[in-house]
PDB file of C-alpha atoms in Angstrom:
ATOM      1  CA  MET A  29     -95.572  39.135   9.483  1.00 90.00           C
ATOM      2  CA  THR A  30     -92.285  39.575   7.229  1.00 93.00           C
ATOM      3  CA  GLU A  31     -91.406  43.111   5.877  1.00 95.00           C
ATOM      4  CA  LEU A  32     -89.456  42.985   2.515  1.00 94.00           C
ATOM      5  CA  ILE A  33     -88.361  45.601  -0.105  1.00 95.00           C
ATOM      6  CA  CYS A  34     -89.494  44.294  -3.577  1.00 94.00           C
ATOM      7  CA  ILE A  35     -86.222  43.831  -6.110  1.00 91.00           C
ATOM      8  CA  VAL A  36     -88.228  42.758  -9.136  1.00 90.00           C
ATOM      9  CA  CYS A  37     -88.381  46.535 -10.355  1.00 90.00           C
ATOM     10  CA  PRO A  38     -86.802  50.015  -9.484  1.00 92.00           C
ATOM     11  CA  LYS A  39     -89.384  50.894  -7.354  1.00 92.00           C
ATOM     12  CA  GLY A  40     -88.724  49.181  -4.534  1.00 94.00           C
ATOM     13  CA  CYS A  41     -92.134  48.626  -2.975  1.00 95.00           C
ATOM     14  CA  HIS A  42     -92.232  48.070   0.823  1.00 97.00           C
ATOM     15  CA  LEU A  43     -94.053  44.538   0.794  1.00 96.00           C
ATOM     16  CA  LYS A  44     -95.501  43.178   3.877  1.00 95.00           C
ATOM     17  CA  VAL A  45     -95.898  39.104   3.671  1.00 95.00           C
ATOM     18  CA  ASP A  46     -98.112  37.505   6.469  1.00 93.00           C
ATOM     19  CA  GLU A  47     -96.973  33.986   6.501  1.00 89.00           C
ATOM     20  CA  LYS A  48    -100.441  33.171   9.006  1.00 88.00           C
ATOM     21  CA  ASN A  49    -102.379  33.958   6.347  1.00 87.00           C
ATOM     22  CA  GLY A  50    -101.422  31.899   3.295  1.00 88.00           C
ATOM     23  CA  CYS A  51     -98.251  34.296   2.694  1.00 90.00           C
ATOM     24  CA  ALA A  52    -100.871  37.270   1.733  1.00 92.00           C
ATOM     25  CA  VAL A  53     -98.711  40.221   0.402  1.00 94.00           C
ATOM     26  CA  THR A  54     -99.885  43.689   0.893  1.00 93.00           C
ATOM     27  CA  GLY A  55     -97.876  47.082  -0.410  1.00 94.00           C
ATOM     28  CA  ASN A  56     -96.875  45.757  -3.981  1.00 94.00           C
ATOM     29  CA  GLY A  57     -97.559  48.026  -6.741  1.00 93.00           C
ATOM     30  CA  CYS A  58     -97.924  45.407  -9.150  1.00 93.00           C
ATOM     31  CA  LYS A  59     -98.684  41.547  -9.635  1.00 93.00           C
ATOM     32  CA  ARG A  60     -95.036  40.971 -10.234  1.00 94.00           C
ATOM     33  CA  GLY A  61     -94.316  42.134  -6.180  1.00 93.00           C
ATOM     34  CA  GLU A  62     -96.897  39.943  -4.814  1.00 93.00           C
ATOM     35  CA  VAL A  63     -95.459  36.840  -6.901  1.00 93.00           C
ATOM     36  CA  TYR A  64     -92.122  37.912  -5.685  1.00 93.00           C
ATOM     37  CA  GLY A  65     -92.782  38.391  -2.072  1.00 94.00           C
ATOM     38  CA  LYS A  66     -94.692  34.900  -2.018  1.00 94.00           C
ATOM     39  CA  LYS A  67     -91.967  33.156  -3.663  1.00 92.00           C
ATOM     40  CA  GLU A  68     -88.931  34.809  -1.569  1.00 92.00           C
ATOM     41  CA  LEU A  69     -90.560  33.386   1.999  1.00 91.00           C
ATOM     42  CA  THR A  70     -91.420  29.826   0.489  1.00 91.00           C
ATOM     43  CA  ASP A  71     -88.659  29.276  -1.969  1.00 92.00           C
ATOM     44  CA  PRO A  72     -86.039  31.987  -2.317  1.00 94.00           C
ATOM     45  CA  THR A  73     -83.798  31.872  -5.284  1.00 95.00           C
ATOM     46  CA  ARG A  74     -80.999  33.772  -6.828  1.00 94.00           C
ATOM     47  CA  VAL A  75     -79.101  33.962  -9.959  1.00 96.00           C
ATOM     48  CA  VAL A  76     -75.369  33.960  -9.134  1.00 97.00           C
ATOM     49  CA  PRO A  77     -72.534  36.150 -10.645  1.00 97.00           C
ATOM     50  CA  SER A  78     -69.158  35.334 -10.492  1.00 97.00           C
ATOM     51  CA  THR A  79     -65.823  34.386 -12.137  1.00 97.00           C
ATOM     52  CA  VAL A  80     -63.452  31.573 -13.353  1.00 97.00           C
ATOM     53  CA  LYS A  81     -59.948  31.195 -14.288  1.00 97.00           C
ATOM     54  CA  ILE A  82     -59.404  31.272 -17.799  1.00 97.00           C
ATOM     55  CA  ASN A  83     -56.082  30.171 -19.714  1.00 96.00           C
ATOM     56  CA  GLY A  84     -55.106  32.318 -22.687  1.00 96.00           C
ATOM     57  CA  GLY A  85     -57.916  34.968 -22.546  1.00 92.00           C
ATOM     58  CA  SER A  86     -57.223  38.410 -22.407  1.00 94.00           C
ATOM     59  CA  HIS A  87     -57.769  38.435 -18.604  1.00 96.00           C
ATOM     60  CA  ARG A  88     -56.987  36.254 -15.924  1.00 96.00           C
ATOM     61  CA  ARG A  89     -60.768  35.591 -14.686  1.00 97.00           C
ATOM     62  CA  LEU A  90     -64.087  34.979 -17.114  1.00 98.00           C
ATOM     63  CA  PRO A  91     -67.486  36.287 -15.966  1.00 98.00           C
ATOM     64  CA  VAL A  92     -70.138  33.621 -14.934  1.00 98.00           C
ATOM     65  CA  LYS A  93     -73.327  33.217 -13.755  1.00 98.00           C
ATOM     66  CA  THR A  94     -75.940  30.744 -13.839  1.00 98.00           C
ATOM     67  CA  SER A  95     -78.204  30.102 -16.570  1.00 98.00           C
ATOM     68  CA  GLU A  96     -81.442  30.054 -14.084  1.00 96.00           C
ATOM     69  CA  PRO A  97     -81.621  31.355 -10.311  1.00 96.00           C
ATOM     70  CA  ILE A  98     -80.692  28.552  -7.750  1.00 97.00           C
ATOM     71  CA  PRO A  99     -82.290  27.930  -4.558  1.00 96.00           C
ATOM     72  CA  LYS A 100     -80.418  30.588  -1.948  1.00 95.00           C
ATOM     73  CA  ALA A 101     -79.380  27.687   0.444  1.00 95.00           C
ATOM     74  CA  MET A 102     -76.815  26.600  -2.617  1.00 97.00           C
ATOM     75  CA  ILE A 103     -75.286  29.571  -3.252  1.00 97.00           C
ATOM     76  CA  PHE A 104     -72.159  29.181  -1.047  1.00 97.00           C
ATOM     77  CA  ASP A 105     -71.836  25.351  -2.491  1.00 97.00           C
ATOM     78  CA  ALA A 106     -71.738  26.607  -6.316  1.00 97.00           C
ATOM     79  CA  MET A 107     -69.448  29.120  -5.128  1.00 96.00           C
ATOM     80  CA  LYS A 108     -67.160  26.235  -3.906  1.00 96.00           C
ATOM     81  CA  LEU A 109     -67.772  24.323  -7.039  1.00 94.00           C
ATOM     82  CA  LEU A 110     -66.174  27.280  -9.210  1.00 94.00           C
ATOM     83  CA  ASP A 111     -62.851  27.461  -7.657  1.00 93.00           C
ATOM     84  CA  THR A 112     -62.369  23.769  -9.151  1.00 93.00           C
ATOM     85  CA  VAL A 113     -63.180  25.246 -12.735  1.00 95.00           C
ATOM     86  CA  GLU A 114     -60.713  26.469 -15.369  1.00 96.00           C
ATOM     87  CA  VAL A 115     -61.286  27.460 -18.780  1.00 97.00           C
ATOM     88  CA  THR A 116     -59.204  27.737 -21.903  1.00 97.00           C
ATOM     89  CA  ALA A 117     -59.727  30.704 -24.438  1.00 97.00           C
ATOM     90  CA  PRO A 118     -61.480  31.144 -27.176  1.00 97.00           C
ATOM     91  CA  VAL A 119     -65.014  30.961 -25.040  1.00 97.00           C
ATOM     92  CA  LYS A 120     -68.384  32.722 -26.288  1.00 98.00           C
ATOM     93  CA  ARG A 121     -70.887  34.456 -24.055  1.00 98.00           C
ATOM     94  CA  GLY A 122     -73.741  31.843 -22.904  1.00 97.00           C
ATOM     95  CA  ASP A 123     -71.143  29.005 -23.353  1.00 98.00           C
ATOM     96  CA  VAL A 124     -71.484  26.183 -20.614  1.00 98.00           C
ATOM     97  CA  VAL A 125     -68.291  26.368 -18.366  1.00 97.00           C
ATOM     98  CA  TYR A 126     -69.846  24.153 -15.418  1.00 97.00           C
ATOM     99  CA  LYS A 127     -73.084  22.120 -15.721  1.00 97.00           C
ATOM    100  CA  ASP A 128     -75.750  20.889 -13.944  1.00 97.00           C
ATOM    101  CA  ILE A 129     -74.816  22.798 -10.342  1.00 97.00           C
ATOM    102  CA  LEU A 130     -75.511  20.260  -7.667  1.00 96.00           C
ATOM    103  CA  GLY A 131     -78.047  18.285  -9.366  1.00 96.00           C
ATOM    104  CA  THR A 132     -80.209  20.959 -10.072  1.00 96.00           C
ATOM    105  CA  GLY A 133     -80.098  21.442 -13.921  1.00 97.00           C
ATOM    106  CA  ILE A 134     -78.812  24.698 -13.748  1.00 98.00           C
ATOM    107  CA  ASP A 135     -75.822  25.666 -15.581  1.00 98.00           C
ATOM    108  CA  PHE A 136     -72.802  28.056 -14.883  1.00 98.00           C
ATOM    109  CA  VAL A 137     -72.257  30.140 -18.343  1.00 98.00           C
ATOM    110  CA  ALA A 138     -70.172  32.861 -19.837  1.00 98.00           C
ATOM    111  CA  THR A 139     -71.186  36.253 -19.868  1.00 98.00           C
ATOM    112  CA  ARG A 140     -68.840  37.548 -22.309  1.00 97.00           C
ATOM    113  CA  ASP A 141     -66.649  36.611 -25.201  1.00 97.00           C
ATOM    114  CA  MET A 142     -62.933  35.933 -24.471  1.00 96.00           C
TER     115      MET A 142
END
């Protein structure tokens, strides 16, 4: 039995996920909590926010994030990739700054205009 706190909404339900019983979830206040509990144990993913270097911008760093959640096990390798990225202004929110992170088909995108 694994205990988790649901992060899908601000309610923060205390979930119990029974791995021996097909990842049955209890303690959830809604269906989304059940989905989160099962996914967190079988295939955890995260949206990754960070920054990259930018030339000619109003700041030295441009905020970025993954366009979709990536597997949790890939986060550190994805962050290492960002050390090699340098963009030049102007950049628009939503512009792809790194395409196809580690072969996932997911991109790092800008989260502000600069």
